[in-house]
PDB file of C-alpha atoms in Angstrom:
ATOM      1  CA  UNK K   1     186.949  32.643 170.318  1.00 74.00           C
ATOM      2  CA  UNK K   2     185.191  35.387 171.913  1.00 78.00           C
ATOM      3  CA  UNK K   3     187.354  38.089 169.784  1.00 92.00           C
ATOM      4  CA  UNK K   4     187.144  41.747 171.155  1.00 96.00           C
ATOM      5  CA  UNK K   5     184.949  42.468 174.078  1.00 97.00           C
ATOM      6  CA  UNK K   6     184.413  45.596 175.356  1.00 98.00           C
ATOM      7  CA  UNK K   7     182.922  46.462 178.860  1.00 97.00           C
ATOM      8  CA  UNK K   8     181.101  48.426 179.974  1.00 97.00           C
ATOM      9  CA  UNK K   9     178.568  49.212 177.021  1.00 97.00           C
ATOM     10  CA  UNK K  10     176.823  51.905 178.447  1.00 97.00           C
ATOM     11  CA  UNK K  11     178.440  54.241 181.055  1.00 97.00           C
ATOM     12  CA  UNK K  12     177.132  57.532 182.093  1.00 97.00           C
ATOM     13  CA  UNK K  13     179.550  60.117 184.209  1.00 97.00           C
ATOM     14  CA  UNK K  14     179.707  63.301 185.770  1.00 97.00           C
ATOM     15  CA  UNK K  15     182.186  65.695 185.077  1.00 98.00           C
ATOM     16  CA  UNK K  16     185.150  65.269 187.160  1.00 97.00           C
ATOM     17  CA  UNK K  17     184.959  61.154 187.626  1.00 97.00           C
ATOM     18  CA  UNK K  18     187.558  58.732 186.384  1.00 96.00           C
ATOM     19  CA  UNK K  19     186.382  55.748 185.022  1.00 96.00           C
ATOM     20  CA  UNK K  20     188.138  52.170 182.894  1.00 98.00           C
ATOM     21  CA  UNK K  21     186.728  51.166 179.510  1.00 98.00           C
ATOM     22  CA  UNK K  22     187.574  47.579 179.526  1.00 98.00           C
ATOM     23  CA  UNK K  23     189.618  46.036 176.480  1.00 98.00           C
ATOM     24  CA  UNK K  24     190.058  42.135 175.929  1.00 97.00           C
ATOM     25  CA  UNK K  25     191.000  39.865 172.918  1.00 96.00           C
ATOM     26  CA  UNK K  26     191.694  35.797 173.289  1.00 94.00           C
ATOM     27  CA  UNK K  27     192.744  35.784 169.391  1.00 92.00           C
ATOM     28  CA  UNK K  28     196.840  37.004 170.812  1.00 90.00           C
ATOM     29  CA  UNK K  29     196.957  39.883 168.581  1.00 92.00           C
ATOM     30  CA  UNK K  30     199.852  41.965 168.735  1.00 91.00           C
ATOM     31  CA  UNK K  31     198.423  45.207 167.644  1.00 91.00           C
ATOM     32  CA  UNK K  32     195.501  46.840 169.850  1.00 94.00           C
ATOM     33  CA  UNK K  33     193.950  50.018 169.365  1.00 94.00           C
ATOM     34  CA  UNK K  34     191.447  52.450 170.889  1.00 97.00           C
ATOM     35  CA  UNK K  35     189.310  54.619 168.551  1.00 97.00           C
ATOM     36  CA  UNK K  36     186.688  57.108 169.630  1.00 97.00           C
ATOM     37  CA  UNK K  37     183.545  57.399 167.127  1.00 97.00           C
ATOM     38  CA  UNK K  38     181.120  61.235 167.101  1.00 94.00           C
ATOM     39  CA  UNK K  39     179.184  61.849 164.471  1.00 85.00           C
ATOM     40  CA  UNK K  40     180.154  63.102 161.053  1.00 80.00           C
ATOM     41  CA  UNK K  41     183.761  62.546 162.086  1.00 81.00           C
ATOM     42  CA  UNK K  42     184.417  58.491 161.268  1.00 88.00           C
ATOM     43  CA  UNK K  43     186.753  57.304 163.814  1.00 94.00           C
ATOM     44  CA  UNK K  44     190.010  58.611 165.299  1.00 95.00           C
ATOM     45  CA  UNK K  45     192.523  57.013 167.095  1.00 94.00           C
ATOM     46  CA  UNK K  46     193.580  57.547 170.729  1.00 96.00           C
ATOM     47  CA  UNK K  47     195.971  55.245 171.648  1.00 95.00           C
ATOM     48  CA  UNK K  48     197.586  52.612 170.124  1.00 93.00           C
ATOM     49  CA  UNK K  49     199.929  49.206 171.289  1.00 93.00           C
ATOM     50  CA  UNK K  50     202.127  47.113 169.367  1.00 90.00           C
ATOM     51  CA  UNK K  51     202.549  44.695 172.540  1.00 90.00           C
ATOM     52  CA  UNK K  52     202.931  44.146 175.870  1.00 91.00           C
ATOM     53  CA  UNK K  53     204.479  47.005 177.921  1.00 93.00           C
ATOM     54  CA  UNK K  54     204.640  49.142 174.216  1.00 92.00           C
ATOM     55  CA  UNK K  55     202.038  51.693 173.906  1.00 94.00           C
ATOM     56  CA  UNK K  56     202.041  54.957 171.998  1.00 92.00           C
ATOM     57  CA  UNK K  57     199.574  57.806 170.726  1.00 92.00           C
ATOM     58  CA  UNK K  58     197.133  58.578 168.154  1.00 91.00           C
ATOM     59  CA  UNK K  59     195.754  61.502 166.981  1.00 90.00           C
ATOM     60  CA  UNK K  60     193.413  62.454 169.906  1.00 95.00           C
ATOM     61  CA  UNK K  61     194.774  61.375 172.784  1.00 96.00           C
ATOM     62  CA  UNK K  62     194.482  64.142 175.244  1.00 96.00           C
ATOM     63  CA  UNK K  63     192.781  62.769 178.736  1.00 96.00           C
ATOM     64  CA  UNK K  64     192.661  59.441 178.238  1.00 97.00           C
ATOM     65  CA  UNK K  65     195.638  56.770 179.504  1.00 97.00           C
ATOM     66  CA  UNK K  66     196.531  53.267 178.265  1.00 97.00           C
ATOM     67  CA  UNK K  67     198.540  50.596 179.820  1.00 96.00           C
ATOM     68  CA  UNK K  68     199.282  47.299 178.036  1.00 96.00           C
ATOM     69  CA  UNK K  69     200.753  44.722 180.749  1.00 96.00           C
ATOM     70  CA  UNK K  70     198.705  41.358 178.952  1.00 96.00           C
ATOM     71  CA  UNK K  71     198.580  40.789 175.196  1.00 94.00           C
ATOM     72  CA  UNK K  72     195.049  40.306 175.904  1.00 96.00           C
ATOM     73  CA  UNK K  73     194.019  43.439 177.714  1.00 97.00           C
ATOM     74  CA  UNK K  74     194.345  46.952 176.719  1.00 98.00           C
ATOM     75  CA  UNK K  75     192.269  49.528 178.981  1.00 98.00           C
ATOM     76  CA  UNK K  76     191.331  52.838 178.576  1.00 98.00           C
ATOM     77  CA  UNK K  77     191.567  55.535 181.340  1.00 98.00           C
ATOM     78  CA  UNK K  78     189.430  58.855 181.382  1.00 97.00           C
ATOM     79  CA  UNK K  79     191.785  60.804 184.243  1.00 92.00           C
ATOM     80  CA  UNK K  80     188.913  63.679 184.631  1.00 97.00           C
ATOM     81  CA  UNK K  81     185.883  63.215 182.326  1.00 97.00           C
ATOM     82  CA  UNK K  82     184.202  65.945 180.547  1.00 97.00           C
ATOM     83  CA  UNK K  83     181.505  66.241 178.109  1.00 97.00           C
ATOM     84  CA  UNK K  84     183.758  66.566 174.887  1.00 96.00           C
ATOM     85  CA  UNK K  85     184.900  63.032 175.826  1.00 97.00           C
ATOM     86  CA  UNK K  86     180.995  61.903 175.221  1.00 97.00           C
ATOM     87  CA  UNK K  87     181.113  59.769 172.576  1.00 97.00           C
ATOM     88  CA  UNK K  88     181.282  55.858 171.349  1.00 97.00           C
ATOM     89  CA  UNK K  89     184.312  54.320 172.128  1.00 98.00           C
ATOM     90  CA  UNK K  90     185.884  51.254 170.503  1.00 97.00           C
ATOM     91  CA  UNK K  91     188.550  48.707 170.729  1.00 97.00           C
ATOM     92  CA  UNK K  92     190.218  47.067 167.850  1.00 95.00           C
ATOM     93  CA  UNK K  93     193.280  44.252 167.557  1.00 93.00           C
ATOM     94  CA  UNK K  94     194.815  42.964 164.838  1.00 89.00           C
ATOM     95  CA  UNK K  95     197.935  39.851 164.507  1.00 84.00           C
ATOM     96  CA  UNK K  96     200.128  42.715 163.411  1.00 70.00           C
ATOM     97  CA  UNK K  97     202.304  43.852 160.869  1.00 66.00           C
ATOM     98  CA  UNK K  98     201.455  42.157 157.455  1.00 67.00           C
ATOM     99  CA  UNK K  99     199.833  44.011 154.872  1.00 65.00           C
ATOM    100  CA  UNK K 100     196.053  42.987 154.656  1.00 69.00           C
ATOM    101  CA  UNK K 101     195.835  41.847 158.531  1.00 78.00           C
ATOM    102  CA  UNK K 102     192.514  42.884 159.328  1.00 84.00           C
ATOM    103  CA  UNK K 103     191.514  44.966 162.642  1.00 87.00           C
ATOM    104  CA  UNK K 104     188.591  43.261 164.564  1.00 92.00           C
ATOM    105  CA  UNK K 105     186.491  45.727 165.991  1.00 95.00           C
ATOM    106  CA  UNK K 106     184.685  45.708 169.481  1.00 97.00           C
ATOM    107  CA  UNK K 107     181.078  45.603 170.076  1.00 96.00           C
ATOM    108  CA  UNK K 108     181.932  49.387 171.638  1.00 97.00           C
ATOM    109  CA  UNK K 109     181.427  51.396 174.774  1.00 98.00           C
ATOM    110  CA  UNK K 110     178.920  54.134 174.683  1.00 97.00           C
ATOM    111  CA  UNK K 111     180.055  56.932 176.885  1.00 98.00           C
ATOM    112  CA  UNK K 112     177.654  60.407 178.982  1.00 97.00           C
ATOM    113  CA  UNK K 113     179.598  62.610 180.077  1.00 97.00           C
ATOM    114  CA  UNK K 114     176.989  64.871 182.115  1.00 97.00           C
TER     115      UNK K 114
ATOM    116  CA  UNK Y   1     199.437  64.383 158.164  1.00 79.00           C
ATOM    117  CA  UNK Y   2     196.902  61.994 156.120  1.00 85.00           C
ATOM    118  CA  UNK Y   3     193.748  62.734 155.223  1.00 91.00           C
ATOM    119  CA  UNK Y   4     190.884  61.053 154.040  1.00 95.00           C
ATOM    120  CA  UNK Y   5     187.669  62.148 152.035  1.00 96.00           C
ATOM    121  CA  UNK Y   6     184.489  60.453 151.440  1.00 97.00           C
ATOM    122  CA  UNK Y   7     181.700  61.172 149.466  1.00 97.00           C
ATOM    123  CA  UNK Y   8     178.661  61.447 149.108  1.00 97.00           C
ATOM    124  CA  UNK Y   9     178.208  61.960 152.703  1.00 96.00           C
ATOM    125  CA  UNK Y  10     175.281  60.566 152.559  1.00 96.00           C
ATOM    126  CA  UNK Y  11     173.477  58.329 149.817  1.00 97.00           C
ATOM    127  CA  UNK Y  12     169.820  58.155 149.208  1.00 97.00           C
ATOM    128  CA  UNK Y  13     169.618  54.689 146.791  1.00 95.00           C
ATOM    129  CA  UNK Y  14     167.083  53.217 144.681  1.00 96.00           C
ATOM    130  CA  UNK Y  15     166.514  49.211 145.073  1.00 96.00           C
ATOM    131  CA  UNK Y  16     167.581  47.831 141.564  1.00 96.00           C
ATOM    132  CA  UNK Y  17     169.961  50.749 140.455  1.00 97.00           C
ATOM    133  CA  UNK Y  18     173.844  50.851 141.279  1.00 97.00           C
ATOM    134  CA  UNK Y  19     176.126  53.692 142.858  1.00 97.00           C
ATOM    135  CA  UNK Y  20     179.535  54.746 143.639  1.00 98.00           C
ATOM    136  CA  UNK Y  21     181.270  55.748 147.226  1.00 98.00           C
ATOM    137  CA  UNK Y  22     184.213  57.616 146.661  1.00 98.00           C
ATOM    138  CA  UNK Y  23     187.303  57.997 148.838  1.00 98.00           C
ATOM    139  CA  UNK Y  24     190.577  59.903 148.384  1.00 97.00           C
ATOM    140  CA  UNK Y  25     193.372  60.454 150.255  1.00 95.00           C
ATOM    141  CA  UNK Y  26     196.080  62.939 150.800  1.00 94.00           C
ATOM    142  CA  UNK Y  27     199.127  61.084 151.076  1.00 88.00           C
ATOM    143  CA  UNK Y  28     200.745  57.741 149.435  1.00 85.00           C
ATOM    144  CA  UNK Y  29     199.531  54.409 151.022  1.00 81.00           C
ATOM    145  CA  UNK Y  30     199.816  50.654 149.844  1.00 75.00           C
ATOM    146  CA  UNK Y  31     196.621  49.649 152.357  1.00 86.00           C
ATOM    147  CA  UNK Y  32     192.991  50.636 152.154  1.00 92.00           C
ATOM    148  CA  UNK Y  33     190.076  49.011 153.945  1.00 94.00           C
ATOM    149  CA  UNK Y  34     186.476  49.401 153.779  1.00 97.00           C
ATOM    150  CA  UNK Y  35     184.177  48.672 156.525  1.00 96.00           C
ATOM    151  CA  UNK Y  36     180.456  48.623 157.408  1.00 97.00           C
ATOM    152  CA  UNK Y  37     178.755  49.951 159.948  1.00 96.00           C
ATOM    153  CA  UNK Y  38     175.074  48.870 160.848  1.00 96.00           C
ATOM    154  CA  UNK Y  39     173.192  51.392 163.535  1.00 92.00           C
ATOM    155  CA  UNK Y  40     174.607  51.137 166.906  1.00 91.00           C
ATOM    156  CA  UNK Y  41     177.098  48.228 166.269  1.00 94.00           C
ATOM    157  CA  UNK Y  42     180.487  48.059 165.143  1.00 95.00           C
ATOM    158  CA  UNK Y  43     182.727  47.839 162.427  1.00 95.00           C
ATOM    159  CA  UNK Y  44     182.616  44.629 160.179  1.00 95.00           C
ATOM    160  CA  UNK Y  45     185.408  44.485 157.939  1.00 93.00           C
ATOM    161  CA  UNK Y  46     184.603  44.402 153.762  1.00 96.00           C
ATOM    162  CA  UNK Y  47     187.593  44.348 151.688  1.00 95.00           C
ATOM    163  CA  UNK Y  48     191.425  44.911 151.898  1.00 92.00           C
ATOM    164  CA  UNK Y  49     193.071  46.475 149.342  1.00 93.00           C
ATOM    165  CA  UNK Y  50     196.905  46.280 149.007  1.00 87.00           C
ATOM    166  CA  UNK Y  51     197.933  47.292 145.698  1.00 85.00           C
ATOM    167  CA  UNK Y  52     197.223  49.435 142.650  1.00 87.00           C
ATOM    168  CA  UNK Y  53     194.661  48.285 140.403  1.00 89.00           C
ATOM    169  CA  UNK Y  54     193.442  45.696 143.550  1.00 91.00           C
ATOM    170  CA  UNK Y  55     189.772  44.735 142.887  1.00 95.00           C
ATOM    171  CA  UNK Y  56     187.644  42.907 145.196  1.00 96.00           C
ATOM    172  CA  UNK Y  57     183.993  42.201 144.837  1.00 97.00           C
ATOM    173  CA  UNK Y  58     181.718  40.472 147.457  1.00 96.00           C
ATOM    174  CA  UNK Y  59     177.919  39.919 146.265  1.00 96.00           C
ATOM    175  CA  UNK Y  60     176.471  43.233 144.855  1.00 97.00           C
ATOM    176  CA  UNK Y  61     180.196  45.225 146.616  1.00 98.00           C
ATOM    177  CA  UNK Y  62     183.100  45.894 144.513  1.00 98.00           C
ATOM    178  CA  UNK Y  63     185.739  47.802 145.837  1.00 98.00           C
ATOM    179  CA  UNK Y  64     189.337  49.042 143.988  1.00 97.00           C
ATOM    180  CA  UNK Y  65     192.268  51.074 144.268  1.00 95.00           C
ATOM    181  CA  UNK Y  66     194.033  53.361 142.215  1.00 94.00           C
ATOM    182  CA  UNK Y  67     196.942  54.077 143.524  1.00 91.00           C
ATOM    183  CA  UNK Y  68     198.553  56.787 141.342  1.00 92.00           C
ATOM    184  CA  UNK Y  69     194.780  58.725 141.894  1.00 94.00           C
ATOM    185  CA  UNK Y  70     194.789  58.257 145.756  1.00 94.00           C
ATOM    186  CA  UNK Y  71     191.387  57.023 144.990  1.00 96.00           C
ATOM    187  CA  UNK Y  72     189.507  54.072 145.964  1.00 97.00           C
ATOM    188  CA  UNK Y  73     185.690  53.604 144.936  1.00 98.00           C
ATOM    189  CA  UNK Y  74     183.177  51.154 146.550  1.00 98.00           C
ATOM    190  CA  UNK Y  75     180.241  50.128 143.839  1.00 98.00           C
ATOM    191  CA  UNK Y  76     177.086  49.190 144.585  1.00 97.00           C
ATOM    192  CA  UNK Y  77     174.896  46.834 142.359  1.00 97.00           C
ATOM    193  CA  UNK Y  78     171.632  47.201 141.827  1.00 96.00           C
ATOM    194  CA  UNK Y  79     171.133  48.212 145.583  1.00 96.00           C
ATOM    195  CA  UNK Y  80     168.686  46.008 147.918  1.00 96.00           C
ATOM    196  CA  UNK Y  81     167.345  47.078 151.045  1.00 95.00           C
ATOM    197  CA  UNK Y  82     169.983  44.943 152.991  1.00 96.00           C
ATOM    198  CA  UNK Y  83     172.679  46.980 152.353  1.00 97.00           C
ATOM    199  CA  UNK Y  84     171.418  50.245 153.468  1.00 97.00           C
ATOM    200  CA  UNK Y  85     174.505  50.938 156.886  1.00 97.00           C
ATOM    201  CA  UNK Y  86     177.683  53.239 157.025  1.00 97.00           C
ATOM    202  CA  UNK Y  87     180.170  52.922 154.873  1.00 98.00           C
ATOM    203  CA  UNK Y  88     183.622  53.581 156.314  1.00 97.00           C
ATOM    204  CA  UNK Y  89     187.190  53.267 153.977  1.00 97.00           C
ATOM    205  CA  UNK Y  90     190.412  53.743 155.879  1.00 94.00           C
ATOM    206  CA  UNK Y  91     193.686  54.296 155.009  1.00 91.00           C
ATOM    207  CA  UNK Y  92     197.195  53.141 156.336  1.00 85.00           C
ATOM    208  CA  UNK Y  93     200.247  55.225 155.511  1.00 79.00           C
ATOM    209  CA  UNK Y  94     202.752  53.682 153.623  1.00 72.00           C
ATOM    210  CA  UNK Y  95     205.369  55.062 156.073  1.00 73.00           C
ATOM    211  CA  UNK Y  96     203.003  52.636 158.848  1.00 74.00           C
ATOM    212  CA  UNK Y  97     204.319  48.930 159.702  1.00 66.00           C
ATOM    213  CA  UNK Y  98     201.644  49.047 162.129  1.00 69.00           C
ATOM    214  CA  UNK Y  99     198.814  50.054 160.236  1.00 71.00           C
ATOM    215  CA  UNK Y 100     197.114  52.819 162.117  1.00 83.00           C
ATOM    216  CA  UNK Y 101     194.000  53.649 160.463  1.00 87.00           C
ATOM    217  CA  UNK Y 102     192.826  57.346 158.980  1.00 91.00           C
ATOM    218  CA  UNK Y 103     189.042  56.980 158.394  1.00 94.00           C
ATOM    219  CA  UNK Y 104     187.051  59.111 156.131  1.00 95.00           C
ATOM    220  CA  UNK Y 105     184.154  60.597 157.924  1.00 95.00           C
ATOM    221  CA  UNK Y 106     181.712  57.438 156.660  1.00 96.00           C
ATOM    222  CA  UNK Y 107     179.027  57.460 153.774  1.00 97.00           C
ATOM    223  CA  UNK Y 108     175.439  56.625 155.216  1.00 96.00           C
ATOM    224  CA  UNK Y 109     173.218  54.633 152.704  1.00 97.00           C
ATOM    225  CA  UNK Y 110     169.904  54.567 152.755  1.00 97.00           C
ATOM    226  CA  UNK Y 111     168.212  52.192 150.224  1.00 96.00           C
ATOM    227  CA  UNK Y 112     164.425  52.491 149.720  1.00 93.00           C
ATOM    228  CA  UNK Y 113     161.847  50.434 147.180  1.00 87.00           C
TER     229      UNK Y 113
END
């Protein structure tokens, strides 16, 4: 298993562009997640999906869209970039509900928002 | 709305001597995780805690829970180099099925000779 994968990992933008952060899991997790990481904050979630067609959102999830049509993809949209959104972006899964299921984290996207 | 406190912050450690992250939280939960986070990678999971009075230990890592406290602790052992990374607990609301994760705002360890 190749577990989460994230692409790109590096991405630099100018203010204004739209861009897809890349989401995939081959372990068929139910749950998928994106969180975005700055410093001296930890890591807050954006948008969240229990399954296919089901997504909802977190606690930051201004500017950004989701879409979950596979159980194995979950993409992130930035409609207009700016430079608040610069940050470290990353993609979690886990089987689901059961207390103790683990969330697998991505390798992570590192986003420039110039 | 949960919240989640670390501290220290940040940890300056001595190889041989032990320490203690702390992390409380604001509201009741039944699920606490702690994670570790090397420079410029990801999240690598270190414990799950699911109940009051859960302890879990992993090499020179013990983690528990106290429930009725909101408080979960993550000891360190007579610290080695290795270990120095950021130390991440999260919490999942009891009122969660789907386990959305609060994170406190991370402990960074540095361990030195």
């Amino acid at each position: 298993n190749a577990g989460v994968t994230q692409t790109p990992k590096f991405q630099v933008l100018k203010t204004g562009q739209s861009m897809t952060l890349q989401c995939a899991q081959d372990m068929n997790h139910e749950y998928m997640s994106w969180y975005r990481q700055d410093p001296g904050m930890g890591l807050r979630l954006i948008h969240y999906s229990v399954g296919a067609g089901i997504t909802d959102q977190g606690e930051v999830p201004n500017g950004y869209n989701v879409s979950r049509s596979t159980t194995e993809d979950f993409p992130l949209r930035l409609l207009s970039a700016a430079p608040s959104q610069t940050s470290v972006y990353f993609c979690a899964s886990s089987y689901g509900r059961a207390p103790g299921e683990t969330q697998y984290f991505g390798p992570g996207t590192r986003l420039l928002v110039l | 709305e949960l919240k989640v406190e670390q501290n220290p912050l940040f940890l300056s450690m001595q190889e041989g001597k032990n320490y203690t992250i702390y992390c409380n939280y604001s509201t009741t939960s039944d699920r606490l995780y702690w994670y570790r986070q090397d420079p410029g990678k990801s999240l690598e999971s270190l414990f799950v805690l699911l109940s009051n009075g859960a302890v879990k230990q992993e090499g020179r890592l013990m983690a528990s829970l106290d429930t009725k406290a909101r408080l979960s602790t993550l000891h360190i052992t007579a610290a080695v180099h290795d270990l120095s990374a950021t130390y991440f607990c999260a919490v999942v609301m009891t009122t969660d099925s789907w386990g959305k994760l609060q994170f406190g705002a991370g402990t960074q360890v540095v361990v030195t000779p």
